[in-house]
Amino acid sequence: MKFRPLHDRVVVRRIGEDTKTAGGIIIPDTAQEKPQEGEVVAVGPGTRTDDGALHELEVKPGDRVLFGKWSGNEVSLDGDDLLFMKESDIMAIVETGKKAKKAA
């Protein structure tokens, strides 16, 4: 199924955390907290300013992001659990590799 988010909406797929502790204890699904990190799947075109100009979003598909614990609306599409949220619900873009070294 294809879809396109509207306005400043962002679609995020949660990135799962380890189900084992450092000591090797397996944590059952019912005791795990939902991860607050995800990968951006799709973004809307952006918002319109009062004068009609388009303000594009900073995030793009493929970005790893951090978001609030209760952010977004969970939707299941074709067996895939996704979060639909506004860009303002995203707290940070996680930069890895060369990008992170340049920023530091």
PDB file of C-alpha atoms in Angstrom:
ATOM      1  CA  MET A   1       0.000   0.000   0.000  1.00  0.00           C
ATOM      2  CA  LYS A   2       1.317   3.460  -0.876  1.00  0.00           C
ATOM      3  CA  PHE A   3       0.549   6.543   1.162  1.00  0.00           C
ATOM      4  CA  ARG A   4       1.737  10.122   1.395  1.00  0.00           C
ATOM      5  CA  PRO A   5       1.573  12.063   4.664  1.00  0.00           C
ATOM      6  CA  LEU A   6       0.012  15.513   4.530  1.00  0.00           C
ATOM      7  CA  HIS A   7       1.401  18.867   5.686  1.00  0.00           C
ATOM      8  CA  ASP A   8       3.996  18.522   8.479  1.00  0.00           C
ATOM      9  CA  ARG A   9       3.261  14.882   9.252  1.00  0.00           C
ATOM     10  CA  VAL A  10       6.050  12.324   9.530  1.00  0.00           C
ATOM     11  CA  VAL A  11       5.719   8.525   9.428  1.00  0.00           C
ATOM     12  CA  VAL A  12       8.157   6.678  11.702  1.00  0.00           C
ATOM     13  CA  ARG A  13       8.906   2.971  12.180  1.00  0.00           C
ATOM     14  CA  ARG A  14      10.112   2.204  15.695  1.00  0.00           C
ATOM     15  CA  ILE A  15      13.570   0.677  15.971  1.00  0.00           C
ATOM     16  CA  GLY A  16      13.409  -2.211  18.412  1.00  0.00           C
ATOM     17  CA  GLU A  17      15.637  -2.397  21.447  1.00  0.00           C
ATOM     18  CA  ASP A  18      17.461  -5.471  22.699  1.00  0.00           C
ATOM     19  CA  THR A  19      15.301  -8.038  24.444  1.00  0.00           C
ATOM     20  CA  LYS A  20      18.224  -9.151  26.622  1.00  0.00           C
ATOM     21  CA  THR A  21      20.011  -7.392  29.439  1.00  0.00           C
ATOM     22  CA  ALA A  22      23.792  -7.121  29.554  1.00  0.00           C
ATOM     23  CA  GLY A  23      23.774 -10.144  31.892  1.00  0.00           C
ATOM     24  CA  GLY A  24      21.871 -12.263  29.371  1.00  0.00           C
ATOM     25  CA  ILE A  25      18.420 -12.120  30.997  1.00  0.00           C
ATOM     26  CA  ILE A  26      15.626 -12.146  28.411  1.00  0.00           C
ATOM     27  CA  ILE A  27      13.020  -9.433  28.963  1.00  0.00           C
ATOM     28  CA  PRO A  28       9.454 -10.518  28.074  1.00  0.00           C
ATOM     29  CA  ASP A  29       7.429  -8.328  25.669  1.00  0.00           C
ATOM     30  CA  THR A  30       5.001  -7.323  28.409  1.00  0.00           C
ATOM     31  CA  ALA A  31       7.811  -5.830  30.549  1.00  0.00           C
ATOM     32  CA  GLN A  32       9.524  -3.897  27.750  1.00  0.00           C
ATOM     33  CA  GLU A  33       9.033  -0.206  27.204  1.00  0.00           C
ATOM     34  CA  LYS A  34       8.356   0.900  23.659  1.00  0.00           C
ATOM     35  CA  PRO A  35      11.462   2.344  22.025  1.00  0.00           C
ATOM     36  CA  GLN A  36      11.647   6.095  21.577  1.00  0.00           C
ATOM     37  CA  GLU A  37      13.904   5.852  18.561  1.00  0.00           C
ATOM     38  CA  GLY A  38      12.779   5.229  15.011  1.00  0.00           C
ATOM     39  CA  GLU A  39      13.475   5.529  11.321  1.00  0.00           C
ATOM     40  CA  VAL A  40      11.589   8.030   9.194  1.00  0.00           C
ATOM     41  CA  VAL A  41       9.622   6.200   6.491  1.00  0.00           C
ATOM     42  CA  ALA A  42       7.854   9.128   4.792  1.00  0.00           C
ATOM     43  CA  VAL A  43       7.364  12.873   5.237  1.00  0.00           C
ATOM     44  CA  GLY A  44       4.767  15.353   4.099  1.00  0.00           C
ATOM     45  CA  PRO A  45       5.577  18.339   1.874  1.00  0.00           C
ATOM     46  CA  GLY A  46       5.695  20.822   4.787  1.00  0.00           C
ATOM     47  CA  THR A  47       3.590  23.676   6.088  1.00  0.00           C
ATOM     48  CA  ARG A  48       2.487  26.906   4.474  1.00  0.00           C
ATOM     49  CA  THR A  49       3.416  30.205   6.068  1.00  0.00           C
ATOM     50  CA  ASP A  50       0.937  33.078   6.309  1.00  0.00           C
ATOM     51  CA  ASP A  51       2.198  34.490   3.021  1.00  0.00           C
ATOM     52  CA  GLY A  52       1.725  31.107   1.265  1.00  0.00           C
ATOM     53  CA  ALA A  53       5.383  30.051   1.064  1.00  0.00           C
ATOM     54  CA  LEU A  54       6.140  26.360   1.636  1.00  0.00           C
ATOM     55  CA  HIS A  55       8.302  25.599   4.682  1.00  0.00           C
ATOM     56  CA  GLU A  56       9.825  22.153   4.032  1.00  0.00           C
ATOM     57  CA  LEU A  57      10.520  19.662   6.832  1.00  0.00           C
ATOM     58  CA  GLU A  58      14.027  19.110   8.225  1.00  0.00           C
ATOM     59  CA  VAL A  59      13.676  15.333   8.485  1.00  0.00           C
ATOM     60  CA  LYS A  60      13.785  13.055   5.449  1.00  0.00           C
ATOM     61  CA  PRO A  61      13.137   9.358   4.831  1.00  0.00           C
ATOM     62  CA  GLY A  62      15.921   7.222   6.272  1.00  0.00           C
ATOM     63  CA  ASP A  63      16.762   9.576   9.172  1.00  0.00           C
ATOM     64  CA  ARG A  64      17.008   8.039  12.656  1.00  0.00           C
ATOM     65  CA  VAL A  65      15.073  10.182  15.107  1.00  0.00           C
ATOM     66  CA  LEU A  66      14.271  10.424  18.809  1.00  0.00           C
ATOM     67  CA  PHE A  67      10.723  11.238  19.858  1.00  0.00           C
ATOM     68  CA  GLY A  68       8.673  11.525  23.042  1.00  0.00           C
ATOM     69  CA  LYS A  69       7.295   8.493  24.821  1.00  0.00           C
ATOM     70  CA  TRP A  70       3.663   9.347  23.998  1.00  0.00           C
ATOM     71  CA  SER A  71       4.244  10.983  20.594  1.00  0.00           C
ATOM     72  CA  GLY A  72       2.248  10.148  17.523  1.00  0.00           C
ATOM     73  CA  ASN A  73      -0.621   7.861  16.628  1.00  0.00           C
ATOM     74  CA  GLU A  74       0.045   4.172  16.098  1.00  0.00           C
ATOM     75  CA  VAL A  75      -1.290   2.706  12.865  1.00  0.00           C
ATOM     76  CA  SER A  76      -0.870  -0.787  11.432  1.00  0.00           C
ATOM     77  CA  LEU A  77      -0.555  -0.883   7.632  1.00  0.00           C
ATOM     78  CA  ASP A  78       0.054  -4.179   5.830  1.00  0.00           C
ATOM     79  CA  GLY A  79       1.249  -5.759   9.088  1.00  0.00           C
ATOM     80  CA  ASP A  80       3.770  -2.974   9.710  1.00  0.00           C
ATOM     81  CA  ASP A  81       3.334  -0.905  12.906  1.00  0.00           C
ATOM     82  CA  LEU A  82       3.972   2.768  12.147  1.00  0.00           C
ATOM     83  CA  LEU A  83       3.711   6.050  14.027  1.00  0.00           C
ATOM     84  CA  PHE A  84       2.193   9.139  12.424  1.00  0.00           C
ATOM     85  CA  MET A  85       3.339  12.318  14.165  1.00  0.00           C
ATOM     86  CA  LYS A  86       3.987  15.989  13.556  1.00  0.00           C
ATOM     87  CA  GLU A  87       7.550  17.064  12.954  1.00  0.00           C
ATOM     88  CA  SER A  88       7.381  19.100  16.168  1.00  0.00           C
ATOM     89  CA  ASP A  89       7.011  15.814  18.142  1.00  0.00           C
ATOM     90  CA  ILE A  90      10.506  14.787  17.010  1.00  0.00           C
ATOM     91  CA  MET A  91      13.165  15.837  19.518  1.00  0.00           C
ATOM     92  CA  ALA A  92      16.349  15.072  17.561  1.00  0.00           C
ATOM     93  CA  ILE A  93      17.889  13.499  14.480  1.00  0.00           C
ATOM     94  CA  VAL A  94      20.484  10.874  15.427  1.00  0.00           C
ATOM     95  CA  GLU A  95      23.626  11.394  13.382  1.00  0.00           C
ATOM     96  CA  THR A  96      26.026   8.499  12.969  1.00  0.00           C
ATOM     97  CA  GLY A  97      29.404   8.016  11.342  1.00  0.00           C
ATOM     98  CA  LYS A  98      31.139  10.914   9.577  1.00  0.00           C
ATOM     99  CA  LYS A  99      28.244  13.348  10.073  1.00  0.00           C
ATOM    100  CA  ALA A 100      28.413  12.964  13.867  1.00  0.00           C
ATOM    101  CA  LYS A 101      32.201  13.567  13.954  1.00  0.00           C
ATOM    102  CA  LYS A 102      31.870  16.802  11.963  1.00  0.00           C
ATOM    103  CA  ALA A 103      29.122  18.097  14.270  1.00  0.00           C
ATOM    104  CA  ALA A 104      31.172  17.450  17.431  1.00  0.00           C
TER     105      ALA A 104
END
